[in-house]
Tab-separated table of C-alpha atoms and ligand atoms in Angstrom:
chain	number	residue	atom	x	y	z
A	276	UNK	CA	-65.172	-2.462	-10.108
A	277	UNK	CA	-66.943	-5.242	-7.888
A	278	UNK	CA	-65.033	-5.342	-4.374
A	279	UNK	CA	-65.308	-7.925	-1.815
A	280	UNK	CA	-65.858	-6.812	1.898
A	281	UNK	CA	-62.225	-7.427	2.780
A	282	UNK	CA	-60.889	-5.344	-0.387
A	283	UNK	CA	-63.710	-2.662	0.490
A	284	UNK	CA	-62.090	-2.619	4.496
A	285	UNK	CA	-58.779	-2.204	2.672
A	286	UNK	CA	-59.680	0.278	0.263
A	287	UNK	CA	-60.818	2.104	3.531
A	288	UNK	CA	-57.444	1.928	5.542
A	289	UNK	CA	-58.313	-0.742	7.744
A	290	UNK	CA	-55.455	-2.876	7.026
A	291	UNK	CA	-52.480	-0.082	7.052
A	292	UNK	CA	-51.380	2.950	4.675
A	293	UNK	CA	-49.648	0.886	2.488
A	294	UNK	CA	-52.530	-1.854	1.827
A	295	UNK	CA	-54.985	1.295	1.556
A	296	UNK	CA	-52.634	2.918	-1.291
A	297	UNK	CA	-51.726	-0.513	-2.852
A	298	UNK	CA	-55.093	-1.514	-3.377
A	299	UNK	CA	-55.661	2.075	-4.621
A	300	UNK	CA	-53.140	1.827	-7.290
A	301	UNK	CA	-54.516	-1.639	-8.389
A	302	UNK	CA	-58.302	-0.867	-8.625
A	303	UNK	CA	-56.900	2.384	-11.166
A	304	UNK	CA	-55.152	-0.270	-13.340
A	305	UNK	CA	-58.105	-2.285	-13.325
A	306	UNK	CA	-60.483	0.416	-14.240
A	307	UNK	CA	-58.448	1.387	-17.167
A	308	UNK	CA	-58.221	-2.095	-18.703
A	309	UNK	CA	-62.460	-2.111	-17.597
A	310	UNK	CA	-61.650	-5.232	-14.859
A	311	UNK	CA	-64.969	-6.590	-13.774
A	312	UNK	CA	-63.168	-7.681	-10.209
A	313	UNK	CA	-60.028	-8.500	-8.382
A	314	UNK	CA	-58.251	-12.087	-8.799
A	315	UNK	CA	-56.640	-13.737	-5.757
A	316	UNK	CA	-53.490	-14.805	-6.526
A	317	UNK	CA	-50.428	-17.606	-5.900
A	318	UNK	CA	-47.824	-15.371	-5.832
A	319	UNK	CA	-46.371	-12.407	-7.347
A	320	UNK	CA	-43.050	-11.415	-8.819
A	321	UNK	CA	-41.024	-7.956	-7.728
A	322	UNK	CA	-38.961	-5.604	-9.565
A	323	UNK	CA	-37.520	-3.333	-7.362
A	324	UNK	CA	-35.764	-0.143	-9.674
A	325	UNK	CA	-33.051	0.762	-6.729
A	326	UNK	CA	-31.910	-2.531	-6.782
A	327	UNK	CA	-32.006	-3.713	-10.616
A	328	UNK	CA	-31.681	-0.726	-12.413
A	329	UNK	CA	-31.131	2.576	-11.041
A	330	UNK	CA	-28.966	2.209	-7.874
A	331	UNK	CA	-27.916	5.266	-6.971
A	332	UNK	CA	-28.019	8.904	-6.870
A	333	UNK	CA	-31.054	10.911	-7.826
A	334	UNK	CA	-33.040	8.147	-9.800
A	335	UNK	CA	-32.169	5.694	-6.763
A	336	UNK	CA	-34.081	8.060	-4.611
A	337	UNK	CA	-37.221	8.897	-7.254
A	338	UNK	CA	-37.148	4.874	-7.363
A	339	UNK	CA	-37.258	3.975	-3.374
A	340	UNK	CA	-40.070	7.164	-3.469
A	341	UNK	CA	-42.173	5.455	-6.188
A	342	UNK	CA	-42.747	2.456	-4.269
A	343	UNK	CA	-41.811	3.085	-0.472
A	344	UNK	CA	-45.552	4.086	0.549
A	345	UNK	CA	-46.711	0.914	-0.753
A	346	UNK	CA	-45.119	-1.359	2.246
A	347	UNK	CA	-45.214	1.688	4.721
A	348	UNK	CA	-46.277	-0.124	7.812
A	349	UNK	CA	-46.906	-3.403	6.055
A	350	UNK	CA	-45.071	-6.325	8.199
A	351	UNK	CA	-45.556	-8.651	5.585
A	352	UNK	CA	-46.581	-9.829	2.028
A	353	UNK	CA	-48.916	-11.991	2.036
A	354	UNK	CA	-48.893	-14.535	-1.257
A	355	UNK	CA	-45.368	-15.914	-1.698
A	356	UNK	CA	-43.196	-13.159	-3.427
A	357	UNK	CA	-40.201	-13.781	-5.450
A	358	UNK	CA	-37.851	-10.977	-6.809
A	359	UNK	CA	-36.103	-10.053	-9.696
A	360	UNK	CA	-32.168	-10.142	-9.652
A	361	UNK	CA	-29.831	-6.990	-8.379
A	362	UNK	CA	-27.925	-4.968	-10.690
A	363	UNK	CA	-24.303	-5.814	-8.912
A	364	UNK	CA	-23.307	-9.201	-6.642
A	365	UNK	CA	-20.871	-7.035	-4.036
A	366	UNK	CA	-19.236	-10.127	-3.229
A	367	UNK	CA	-17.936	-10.526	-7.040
A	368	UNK	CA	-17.543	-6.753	-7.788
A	369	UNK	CA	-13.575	-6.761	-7.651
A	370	UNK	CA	-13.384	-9.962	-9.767
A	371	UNK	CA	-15.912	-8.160	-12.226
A	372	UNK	CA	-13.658	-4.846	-12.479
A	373	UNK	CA	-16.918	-2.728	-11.321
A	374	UNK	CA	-14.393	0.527	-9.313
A	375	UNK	CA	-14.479	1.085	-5.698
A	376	UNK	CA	-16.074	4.114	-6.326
A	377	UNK	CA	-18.935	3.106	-7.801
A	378	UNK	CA	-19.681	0.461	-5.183
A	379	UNK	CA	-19.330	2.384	-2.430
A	380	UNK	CA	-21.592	5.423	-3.691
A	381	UNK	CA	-24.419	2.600	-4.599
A	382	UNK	CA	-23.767	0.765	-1.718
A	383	UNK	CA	-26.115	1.937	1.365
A	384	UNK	CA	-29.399	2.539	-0.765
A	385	UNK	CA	-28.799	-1.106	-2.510
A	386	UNK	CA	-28.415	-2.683	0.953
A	387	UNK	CA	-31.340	-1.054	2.385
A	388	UNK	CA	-33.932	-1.882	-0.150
A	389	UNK	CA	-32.683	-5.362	0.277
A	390	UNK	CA	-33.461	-5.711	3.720
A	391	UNK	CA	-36.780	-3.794	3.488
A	392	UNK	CA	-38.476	-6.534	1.117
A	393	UNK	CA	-36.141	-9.462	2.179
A	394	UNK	CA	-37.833	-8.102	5.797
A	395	UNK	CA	-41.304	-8.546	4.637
A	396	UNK	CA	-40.531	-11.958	3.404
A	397	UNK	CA	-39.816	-11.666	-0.295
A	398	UNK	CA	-37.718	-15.084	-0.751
A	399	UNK	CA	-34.260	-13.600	-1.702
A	400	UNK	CA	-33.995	-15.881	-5.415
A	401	UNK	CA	-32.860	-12.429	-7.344
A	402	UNK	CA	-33.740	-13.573	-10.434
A	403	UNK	CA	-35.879	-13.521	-13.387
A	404	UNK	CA	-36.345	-17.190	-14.427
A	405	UNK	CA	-38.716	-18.105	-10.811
A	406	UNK	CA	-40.400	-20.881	-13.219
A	407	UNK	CA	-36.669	-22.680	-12.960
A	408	UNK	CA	-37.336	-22.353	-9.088
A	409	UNK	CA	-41.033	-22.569	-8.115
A	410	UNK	CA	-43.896	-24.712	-9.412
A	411	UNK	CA	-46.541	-22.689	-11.280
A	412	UNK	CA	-49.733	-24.597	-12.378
A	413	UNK	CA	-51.955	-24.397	-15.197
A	414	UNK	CA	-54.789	-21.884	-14.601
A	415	UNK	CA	-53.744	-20.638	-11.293
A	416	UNK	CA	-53.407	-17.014	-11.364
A	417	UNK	CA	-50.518	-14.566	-10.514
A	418	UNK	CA	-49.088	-11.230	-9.975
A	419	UNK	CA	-45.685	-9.912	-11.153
A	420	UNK	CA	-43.817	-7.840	-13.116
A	421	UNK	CA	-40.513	-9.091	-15.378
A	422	UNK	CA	-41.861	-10.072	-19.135
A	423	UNK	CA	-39.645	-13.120	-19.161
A	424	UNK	CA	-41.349	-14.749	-16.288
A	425	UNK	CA	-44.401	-13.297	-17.601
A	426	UNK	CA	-44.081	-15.085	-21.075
A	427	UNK	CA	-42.485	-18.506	-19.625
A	428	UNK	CA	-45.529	-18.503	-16.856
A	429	UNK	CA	-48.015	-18.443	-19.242
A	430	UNK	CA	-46.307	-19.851	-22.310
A	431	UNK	CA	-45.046	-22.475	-20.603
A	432	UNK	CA	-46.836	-23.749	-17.651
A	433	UNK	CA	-50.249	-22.410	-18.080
A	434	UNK	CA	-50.135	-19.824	-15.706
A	435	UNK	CA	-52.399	-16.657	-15.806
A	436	UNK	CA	-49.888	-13.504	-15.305
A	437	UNK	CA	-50.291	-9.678	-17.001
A	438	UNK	CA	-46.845	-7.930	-18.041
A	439	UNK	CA	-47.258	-5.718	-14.970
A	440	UNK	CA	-45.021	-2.799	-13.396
A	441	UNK	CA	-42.542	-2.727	-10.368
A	442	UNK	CA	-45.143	-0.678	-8.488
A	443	UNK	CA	-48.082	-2.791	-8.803
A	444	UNK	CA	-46.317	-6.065	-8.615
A	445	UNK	CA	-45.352	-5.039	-5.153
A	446	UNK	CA	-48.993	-3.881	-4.672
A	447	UNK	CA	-49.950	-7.993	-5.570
A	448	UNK	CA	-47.550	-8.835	-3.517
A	449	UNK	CA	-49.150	-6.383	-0.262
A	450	UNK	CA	-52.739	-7.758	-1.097
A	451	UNK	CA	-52.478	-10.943	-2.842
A	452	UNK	CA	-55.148	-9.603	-5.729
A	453	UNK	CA	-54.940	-8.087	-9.101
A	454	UNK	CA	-57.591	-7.004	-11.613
A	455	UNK	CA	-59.115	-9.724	-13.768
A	456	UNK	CA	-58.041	-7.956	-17.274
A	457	UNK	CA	-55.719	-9.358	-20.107
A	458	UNK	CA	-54.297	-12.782	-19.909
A	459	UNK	CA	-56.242	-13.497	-16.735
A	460	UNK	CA	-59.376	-14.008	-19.135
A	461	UNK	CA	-59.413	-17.217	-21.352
A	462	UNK	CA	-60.940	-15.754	-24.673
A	463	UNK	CA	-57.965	-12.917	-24.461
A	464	UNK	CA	-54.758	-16.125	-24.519
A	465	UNK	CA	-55.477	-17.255	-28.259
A	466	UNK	CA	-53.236	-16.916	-30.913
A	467	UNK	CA	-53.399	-14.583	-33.778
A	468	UNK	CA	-50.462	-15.181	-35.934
A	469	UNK	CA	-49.084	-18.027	-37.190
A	470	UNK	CA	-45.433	-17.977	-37.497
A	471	UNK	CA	-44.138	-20.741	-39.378
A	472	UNK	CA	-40.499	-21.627	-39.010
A	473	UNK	CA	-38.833	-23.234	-42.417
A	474	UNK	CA	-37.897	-26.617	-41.946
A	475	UNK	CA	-34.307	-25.639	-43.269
A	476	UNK	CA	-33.450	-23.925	-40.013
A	477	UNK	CA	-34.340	-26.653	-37.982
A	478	UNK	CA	-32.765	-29.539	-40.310
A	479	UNK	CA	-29.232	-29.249	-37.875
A	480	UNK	CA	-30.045	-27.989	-34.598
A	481	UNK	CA	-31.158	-25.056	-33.458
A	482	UNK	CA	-28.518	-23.201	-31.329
A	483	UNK	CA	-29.798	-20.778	-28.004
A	484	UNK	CA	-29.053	-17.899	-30.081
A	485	UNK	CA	-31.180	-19.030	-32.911
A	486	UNK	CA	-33.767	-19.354	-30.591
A	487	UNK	CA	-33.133	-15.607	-29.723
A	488	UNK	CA	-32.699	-14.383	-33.037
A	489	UNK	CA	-36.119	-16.117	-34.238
A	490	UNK	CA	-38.172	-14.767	-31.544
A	491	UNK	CA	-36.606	-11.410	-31.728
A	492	UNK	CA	-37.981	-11.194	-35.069
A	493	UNK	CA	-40.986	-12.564	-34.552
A	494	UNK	CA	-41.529	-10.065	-32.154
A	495	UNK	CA	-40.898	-7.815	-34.821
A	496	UNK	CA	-43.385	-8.817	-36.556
A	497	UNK	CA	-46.406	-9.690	-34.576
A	498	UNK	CA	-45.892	-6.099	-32.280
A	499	UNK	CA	-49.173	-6.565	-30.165
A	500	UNK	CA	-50.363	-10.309	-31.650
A	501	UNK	CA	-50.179	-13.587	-29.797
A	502	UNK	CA	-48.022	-16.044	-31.957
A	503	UNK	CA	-48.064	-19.236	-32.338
A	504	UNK	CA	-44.839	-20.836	-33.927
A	505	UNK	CA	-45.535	-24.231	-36.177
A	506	UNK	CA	-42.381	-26.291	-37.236
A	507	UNK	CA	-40.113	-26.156	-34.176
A	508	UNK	CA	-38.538	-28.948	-32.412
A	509	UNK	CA	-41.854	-30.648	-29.510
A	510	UNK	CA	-38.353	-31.485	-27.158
A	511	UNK	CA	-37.374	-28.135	-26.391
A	512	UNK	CA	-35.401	-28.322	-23.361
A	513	UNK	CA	-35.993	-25.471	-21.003
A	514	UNK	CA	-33.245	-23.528	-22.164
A	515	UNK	CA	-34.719	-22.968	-25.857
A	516	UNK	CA	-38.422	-22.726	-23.830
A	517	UNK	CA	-36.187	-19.497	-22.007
A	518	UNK	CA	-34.355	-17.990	-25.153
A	519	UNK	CA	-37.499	-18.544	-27.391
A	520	UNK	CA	-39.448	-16.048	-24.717
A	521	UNK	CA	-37.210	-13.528	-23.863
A	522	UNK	CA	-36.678	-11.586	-27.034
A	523	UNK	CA	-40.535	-11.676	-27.425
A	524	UNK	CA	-40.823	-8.874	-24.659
A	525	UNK	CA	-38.328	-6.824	-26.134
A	526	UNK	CA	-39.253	-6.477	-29.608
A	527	UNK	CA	-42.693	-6.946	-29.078
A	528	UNK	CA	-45.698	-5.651	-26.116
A	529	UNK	CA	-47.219	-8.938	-25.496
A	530	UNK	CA	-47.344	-11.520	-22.137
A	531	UNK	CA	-47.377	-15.157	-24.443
A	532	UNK	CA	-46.891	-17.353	-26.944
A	533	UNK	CA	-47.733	-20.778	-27.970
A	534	UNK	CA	-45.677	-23.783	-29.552
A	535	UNK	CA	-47.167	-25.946	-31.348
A	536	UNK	CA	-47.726	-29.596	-29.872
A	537	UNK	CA	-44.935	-28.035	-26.536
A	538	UNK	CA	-47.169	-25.455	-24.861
A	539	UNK	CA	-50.233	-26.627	-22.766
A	540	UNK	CA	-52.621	-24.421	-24.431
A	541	UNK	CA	-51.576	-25.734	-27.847
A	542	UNK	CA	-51.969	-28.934	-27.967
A	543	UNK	CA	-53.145	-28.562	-31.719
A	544	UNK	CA	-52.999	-25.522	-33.675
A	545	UNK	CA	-56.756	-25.579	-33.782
A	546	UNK	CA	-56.791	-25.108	-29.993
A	547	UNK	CA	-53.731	-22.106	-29.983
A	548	UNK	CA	-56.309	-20.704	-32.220
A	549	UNK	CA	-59.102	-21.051	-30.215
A	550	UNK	CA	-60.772	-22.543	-33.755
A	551	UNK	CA	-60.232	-19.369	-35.717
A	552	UNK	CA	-57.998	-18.523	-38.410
A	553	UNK	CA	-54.594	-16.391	-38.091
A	554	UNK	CA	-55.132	-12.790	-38.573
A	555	UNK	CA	-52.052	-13.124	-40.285
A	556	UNK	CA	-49.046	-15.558	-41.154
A	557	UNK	CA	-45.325	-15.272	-41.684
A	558	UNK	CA	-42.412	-17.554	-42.292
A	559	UNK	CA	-39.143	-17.576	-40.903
A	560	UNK	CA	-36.204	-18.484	-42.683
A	561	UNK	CA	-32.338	-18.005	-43.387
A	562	UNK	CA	-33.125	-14.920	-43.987
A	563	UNK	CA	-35.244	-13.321	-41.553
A	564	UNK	CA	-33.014	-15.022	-38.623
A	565	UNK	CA	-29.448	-13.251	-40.346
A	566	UNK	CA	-31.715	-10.110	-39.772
A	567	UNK	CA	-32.006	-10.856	-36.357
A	568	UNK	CA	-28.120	-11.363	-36.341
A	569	UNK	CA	-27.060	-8.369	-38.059
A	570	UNK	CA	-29.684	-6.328	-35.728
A	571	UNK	CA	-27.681	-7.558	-32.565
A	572	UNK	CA	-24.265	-7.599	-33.909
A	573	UNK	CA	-23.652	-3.801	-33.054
A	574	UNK	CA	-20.154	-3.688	-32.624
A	575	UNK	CA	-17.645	-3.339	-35.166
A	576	UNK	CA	-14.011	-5.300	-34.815
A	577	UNK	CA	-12.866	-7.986	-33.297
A	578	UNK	CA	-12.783	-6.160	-29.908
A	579	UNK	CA	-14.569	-7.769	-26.087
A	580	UNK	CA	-14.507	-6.517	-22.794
A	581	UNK	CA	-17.151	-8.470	-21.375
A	582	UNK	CA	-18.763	-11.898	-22.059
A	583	UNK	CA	-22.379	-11.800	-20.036
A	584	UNK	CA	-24.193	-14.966	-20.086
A	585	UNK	CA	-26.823	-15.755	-18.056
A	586	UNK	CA	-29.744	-13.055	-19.354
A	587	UNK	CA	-32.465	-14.905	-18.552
A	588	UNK	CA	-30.735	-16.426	-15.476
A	589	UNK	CA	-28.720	-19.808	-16.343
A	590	UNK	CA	-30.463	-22.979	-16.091
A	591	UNK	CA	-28.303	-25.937	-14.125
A	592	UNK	CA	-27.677	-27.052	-17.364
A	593	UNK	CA	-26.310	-23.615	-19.149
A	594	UNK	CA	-23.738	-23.736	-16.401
A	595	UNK	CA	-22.791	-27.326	-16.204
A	596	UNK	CA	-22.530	-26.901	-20.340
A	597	UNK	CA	-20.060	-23.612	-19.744
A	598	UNK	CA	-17.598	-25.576	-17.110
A	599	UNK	CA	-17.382	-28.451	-19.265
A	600	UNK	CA	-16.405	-25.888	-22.049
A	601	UNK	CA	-14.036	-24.274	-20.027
A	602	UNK	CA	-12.300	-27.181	-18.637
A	603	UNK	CA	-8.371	-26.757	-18.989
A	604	UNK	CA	-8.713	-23.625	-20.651
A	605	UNK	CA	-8.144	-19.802	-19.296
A	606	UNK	CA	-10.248	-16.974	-19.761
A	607	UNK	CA	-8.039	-14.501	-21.663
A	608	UNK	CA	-6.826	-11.537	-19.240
A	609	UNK	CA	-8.193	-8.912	-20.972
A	610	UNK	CA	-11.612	-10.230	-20.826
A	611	UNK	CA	-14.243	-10.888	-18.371
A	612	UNK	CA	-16.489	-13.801	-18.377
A	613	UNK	CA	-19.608	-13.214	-16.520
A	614	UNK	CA	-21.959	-15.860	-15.632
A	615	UNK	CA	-25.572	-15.259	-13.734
A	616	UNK	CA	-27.719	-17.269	-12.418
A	617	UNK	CA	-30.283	-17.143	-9.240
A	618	UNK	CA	-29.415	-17.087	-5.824
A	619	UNK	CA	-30.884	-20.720	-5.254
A	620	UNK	CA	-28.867	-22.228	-8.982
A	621	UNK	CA	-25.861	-20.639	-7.454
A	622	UNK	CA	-25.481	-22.279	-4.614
A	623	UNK	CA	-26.704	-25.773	-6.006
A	624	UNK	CA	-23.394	-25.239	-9.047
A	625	UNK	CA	-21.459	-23.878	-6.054
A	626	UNK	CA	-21.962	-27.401	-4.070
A	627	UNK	CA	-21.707	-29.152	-7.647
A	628	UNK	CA	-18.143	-27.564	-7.726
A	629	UNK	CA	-19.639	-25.902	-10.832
A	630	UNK	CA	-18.711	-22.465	-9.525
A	631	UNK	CA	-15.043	-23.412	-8.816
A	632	UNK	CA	-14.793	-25.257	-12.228
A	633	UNK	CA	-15.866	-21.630	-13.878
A	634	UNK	CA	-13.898	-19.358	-11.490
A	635	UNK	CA	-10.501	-21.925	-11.620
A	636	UNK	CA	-10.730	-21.255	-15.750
A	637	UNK	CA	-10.802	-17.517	-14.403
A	638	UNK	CA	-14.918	-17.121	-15.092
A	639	UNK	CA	-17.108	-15.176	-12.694
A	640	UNK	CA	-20.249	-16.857	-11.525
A	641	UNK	CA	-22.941	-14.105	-9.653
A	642	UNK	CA	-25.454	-15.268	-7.727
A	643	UNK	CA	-28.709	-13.312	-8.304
A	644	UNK	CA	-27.400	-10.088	-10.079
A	645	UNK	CA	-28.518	-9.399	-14.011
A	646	UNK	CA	-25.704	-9.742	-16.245
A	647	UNK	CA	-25.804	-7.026	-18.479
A	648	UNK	CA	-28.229	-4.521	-19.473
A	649	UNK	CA	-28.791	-3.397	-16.137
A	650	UNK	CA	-24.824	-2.042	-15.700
A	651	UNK	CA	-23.685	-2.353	-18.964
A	652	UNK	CA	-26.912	-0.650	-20.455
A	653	UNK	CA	-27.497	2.114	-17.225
A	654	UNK	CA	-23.588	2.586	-16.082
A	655	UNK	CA	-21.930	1.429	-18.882
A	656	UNK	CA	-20.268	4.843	-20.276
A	657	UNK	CA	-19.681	5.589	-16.229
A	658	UNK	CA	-17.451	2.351	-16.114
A	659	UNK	CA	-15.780	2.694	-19.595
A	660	UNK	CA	-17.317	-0.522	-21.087
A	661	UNK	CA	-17.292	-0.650	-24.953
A	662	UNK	CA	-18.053	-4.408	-25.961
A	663	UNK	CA	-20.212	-6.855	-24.703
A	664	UNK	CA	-20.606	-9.953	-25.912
A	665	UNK	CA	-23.506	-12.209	-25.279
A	666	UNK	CA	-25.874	-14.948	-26.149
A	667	UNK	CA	-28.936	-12.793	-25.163
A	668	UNK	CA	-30.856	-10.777	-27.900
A	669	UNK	CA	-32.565	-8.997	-24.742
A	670	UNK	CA	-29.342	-8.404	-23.256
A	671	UNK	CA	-27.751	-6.921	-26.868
A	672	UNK	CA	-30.553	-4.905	-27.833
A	673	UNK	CA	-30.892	-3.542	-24.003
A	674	UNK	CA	-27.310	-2.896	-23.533
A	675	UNK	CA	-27.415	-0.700	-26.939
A	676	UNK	CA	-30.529	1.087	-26.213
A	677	UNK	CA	-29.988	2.197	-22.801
A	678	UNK	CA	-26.350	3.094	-23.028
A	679	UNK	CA	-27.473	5.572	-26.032
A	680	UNK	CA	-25.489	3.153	-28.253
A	681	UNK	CA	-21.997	4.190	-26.419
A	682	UNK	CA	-21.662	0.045	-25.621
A	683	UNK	CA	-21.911	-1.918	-28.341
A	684	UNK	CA	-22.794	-5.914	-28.679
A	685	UNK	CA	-21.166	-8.874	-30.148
A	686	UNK	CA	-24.340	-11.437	-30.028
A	687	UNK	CA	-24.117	-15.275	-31.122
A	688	UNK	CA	-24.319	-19.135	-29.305
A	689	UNK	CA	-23.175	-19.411	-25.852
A	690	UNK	CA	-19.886	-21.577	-27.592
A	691	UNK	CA	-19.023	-18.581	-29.677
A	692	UNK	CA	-19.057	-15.922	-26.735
A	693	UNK	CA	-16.926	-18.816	-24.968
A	694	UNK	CA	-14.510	-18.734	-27.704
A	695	UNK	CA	-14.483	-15.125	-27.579
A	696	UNK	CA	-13.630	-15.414	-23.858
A	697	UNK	CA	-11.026	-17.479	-24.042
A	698	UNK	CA	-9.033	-15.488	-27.460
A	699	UNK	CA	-9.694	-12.303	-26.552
A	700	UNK	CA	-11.195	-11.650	-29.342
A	701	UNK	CA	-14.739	-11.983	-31.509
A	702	UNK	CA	-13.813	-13.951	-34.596
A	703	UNK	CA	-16.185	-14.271	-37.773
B	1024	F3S	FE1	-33.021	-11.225	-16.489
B	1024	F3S	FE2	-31.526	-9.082	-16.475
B	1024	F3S	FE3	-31.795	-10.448	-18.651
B	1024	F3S	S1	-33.436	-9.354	-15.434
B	1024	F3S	S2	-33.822	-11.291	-18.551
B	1024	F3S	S3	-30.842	-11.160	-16.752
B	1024	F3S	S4	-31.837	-8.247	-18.515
């Protein structure tokens, strides 16, 4: 791979242990994936496994020794780094029924990492929705692991970003390159399957867990293929732009997608295409979205401990929407109603008194902490948790997978898992 002098004098140790091995790790990625150079990039996203998903104990250690020797003796990044959110907001722990216990044995690894990249100048956001946060432009290139800001970043604003790992988006971060592979290359961002959504699911609306459920089968479908969807609403507002991402990453491998006449690569479906035909074509119907439903729906009864919203991280919106469908109502007492959002949406709904609205109707609002899969999925037999419900199909088919099916899902519209918050219980 083609260096340039400085990544050559890095390469060689000049700039610290940490830029040496980081630039290491990142010139082996690019070799595999046959990079002809190194990008420069804007910025780069973190996701740090002590502090999102394994927190303590054993795998908290393998975690902090995975990516420790990358900042060594570096003193700071140096492109503008943004991480992902934590797996627990202490502050809220008691109010979210999370045991003493558990806290305390997490506690001093958790609080360490955070001050070790908060030190180096990561800007403290926690969350996974940066693109709600921080202006990304069309064309400029980035680092940065998380597949929803992955898919929104280039979906969405044009951005150039590869689904990378926690490791090497923390080596971007310590050398402000990456290889020029994947989605970094123009002829590599068409789309190669048209999905075409029947004009019978959008005649009424299309609900955030629609959005969900249609990507999470499209996903399904496409596996390693771009999409590009044909037939859905040009004003999605950037809460269907979030929920028609997410899924994407889970139940398929790829960075993007385009909308037809909504994303800026897609102007026309000639232009998604790049001028070719779709490899292949599917429609999505009734049908093929209750399959989505019945997919997510994992639990059985009527039963809810927890209500997670938030997965992606609310927009202002989501939580202005949930306070004003809260308002004189009480969260029933067997149930908690968690609500995520970013560090920096948190404290705008705080001064909106959107945070008090929520909490007074006995909701829980976290600031930067992921509100679900990462404790309900990791520690969710360790806390006793049987039934989520959520809006999320990430968050559903997350919290099932890595709980080894021991927590199981209610998943539908952010009203219904409102309704379910406030009776107790998940009606049909
Ligand atoms: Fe974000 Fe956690 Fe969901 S990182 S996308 S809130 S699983």
């Amino acid at each position: 791979m083609k260096l340039t002098e400085k990544q050559q004098k890095m390469r060689d140790g000049e700039y610290g242990r940490g830029a040496q091995r980081s630039i290491e790790m990142l010139i082996k990625v690019g070799e595999v994936f046959d990079a002809a150079d190194m990008v420069p990039v804007g910025s780069s996203h973190l996701v740090i496994p002590e502090i999102m998903l394994f927190c303590k104990g054993q795998e908290a250690e393998w975690g902090t020794e995975l990516t420790r020797p990358l900042i060594e003796d570096v003193e700071r990044f140096v492109v503008p780094t943004t991480i992902n959110p934590t797996i627990l907001d202490l502050g809220k722990a008691d109010a979210l029924r999370i045991p003493r216990a558990f806290v305390e044995e997490m506690k001093p690894i958790f609080q360490k990492s955070l001050a070790e990249y908060e030190g180096r100048g990561a800007i403290p956001n926690y969350s996974c929705t940066p693109f709600f946060d921080f202006f990304f432009r069309r064309g400029e290139h980035l680092g940065g692991a998380e597949s929803v800001q992955v898919l929104f970043n280039n979906s969405f604003n044009g951005a150039r970003v590869n689904r990378e790992t926690g490791p090497t988006s923390l080596a971007v971060a310590v050398t402000g390159v990456t290889p020029r592979y994947g989605l970094h290359l123009s002829e590599n961002r068409y789309g190669e399957v048209l999905v075409d959504i029947d004009p019978e699911l959008t005649r009424d609306g299309l609900s955030d867990a629609d959005y969900n459920a249609i990507s999470y089968y499209a996903g399904r479908v496409v596996v390693d293929k771009i999409p590009v969807f044909k037939g859905l609403p040009t004003d999605m507002d950037e809460t269907a732009c979030k929920y028609l991402c997410v899924p994407l990453a889970v139940s398929a491998g790829i960075g993007m997608l385009h909308v037809e006449g909504v994303t800026p690569e897609a102007t026309t479906l000639a232009e998604a295409f790049g001028g070719k035909k779709p490899k292949e074509q599917v429609t999505i119907g009734k049908k093929e979205l209750q399959s989505s439903y019945e997919r997510l729906n994992t639990a059985r009864g009527e039963d809810v401990d927890y209500v997670a919203l938030g997965c992606p991280h609310c927009s202002l919106n989501e939580l202005r929407e949930i306070a004003i469908m809260l308002h004189g109502k009480k969260v029933h007492p067997d149930v908690v109603l968690l609500v995520a959002a970013s560090t920096i949406k948190y404290d705008l709904a705080r001064r909106m008194g959107i945070v008090e609205a929520i909490e007074g109707s006995g909701g829980v609002v976290v600031s930067g902490m992921c509100p679900g899969s990462s404790i309900f999925g990791r520690y969710g037999r360790e806390l006793g948790v049987r039934t989520v419900a959520t809006n999320s199909a990430k968050n559903a088919h997350y919290i099932g997978a890595h709980s080894g099916g021991f927590v199981r899902t209610h998943f539908g519209s952010m009203r219904r898992c409102i309704e379910s918050a406030l009776s107790g219980r998940w009606r049909s």
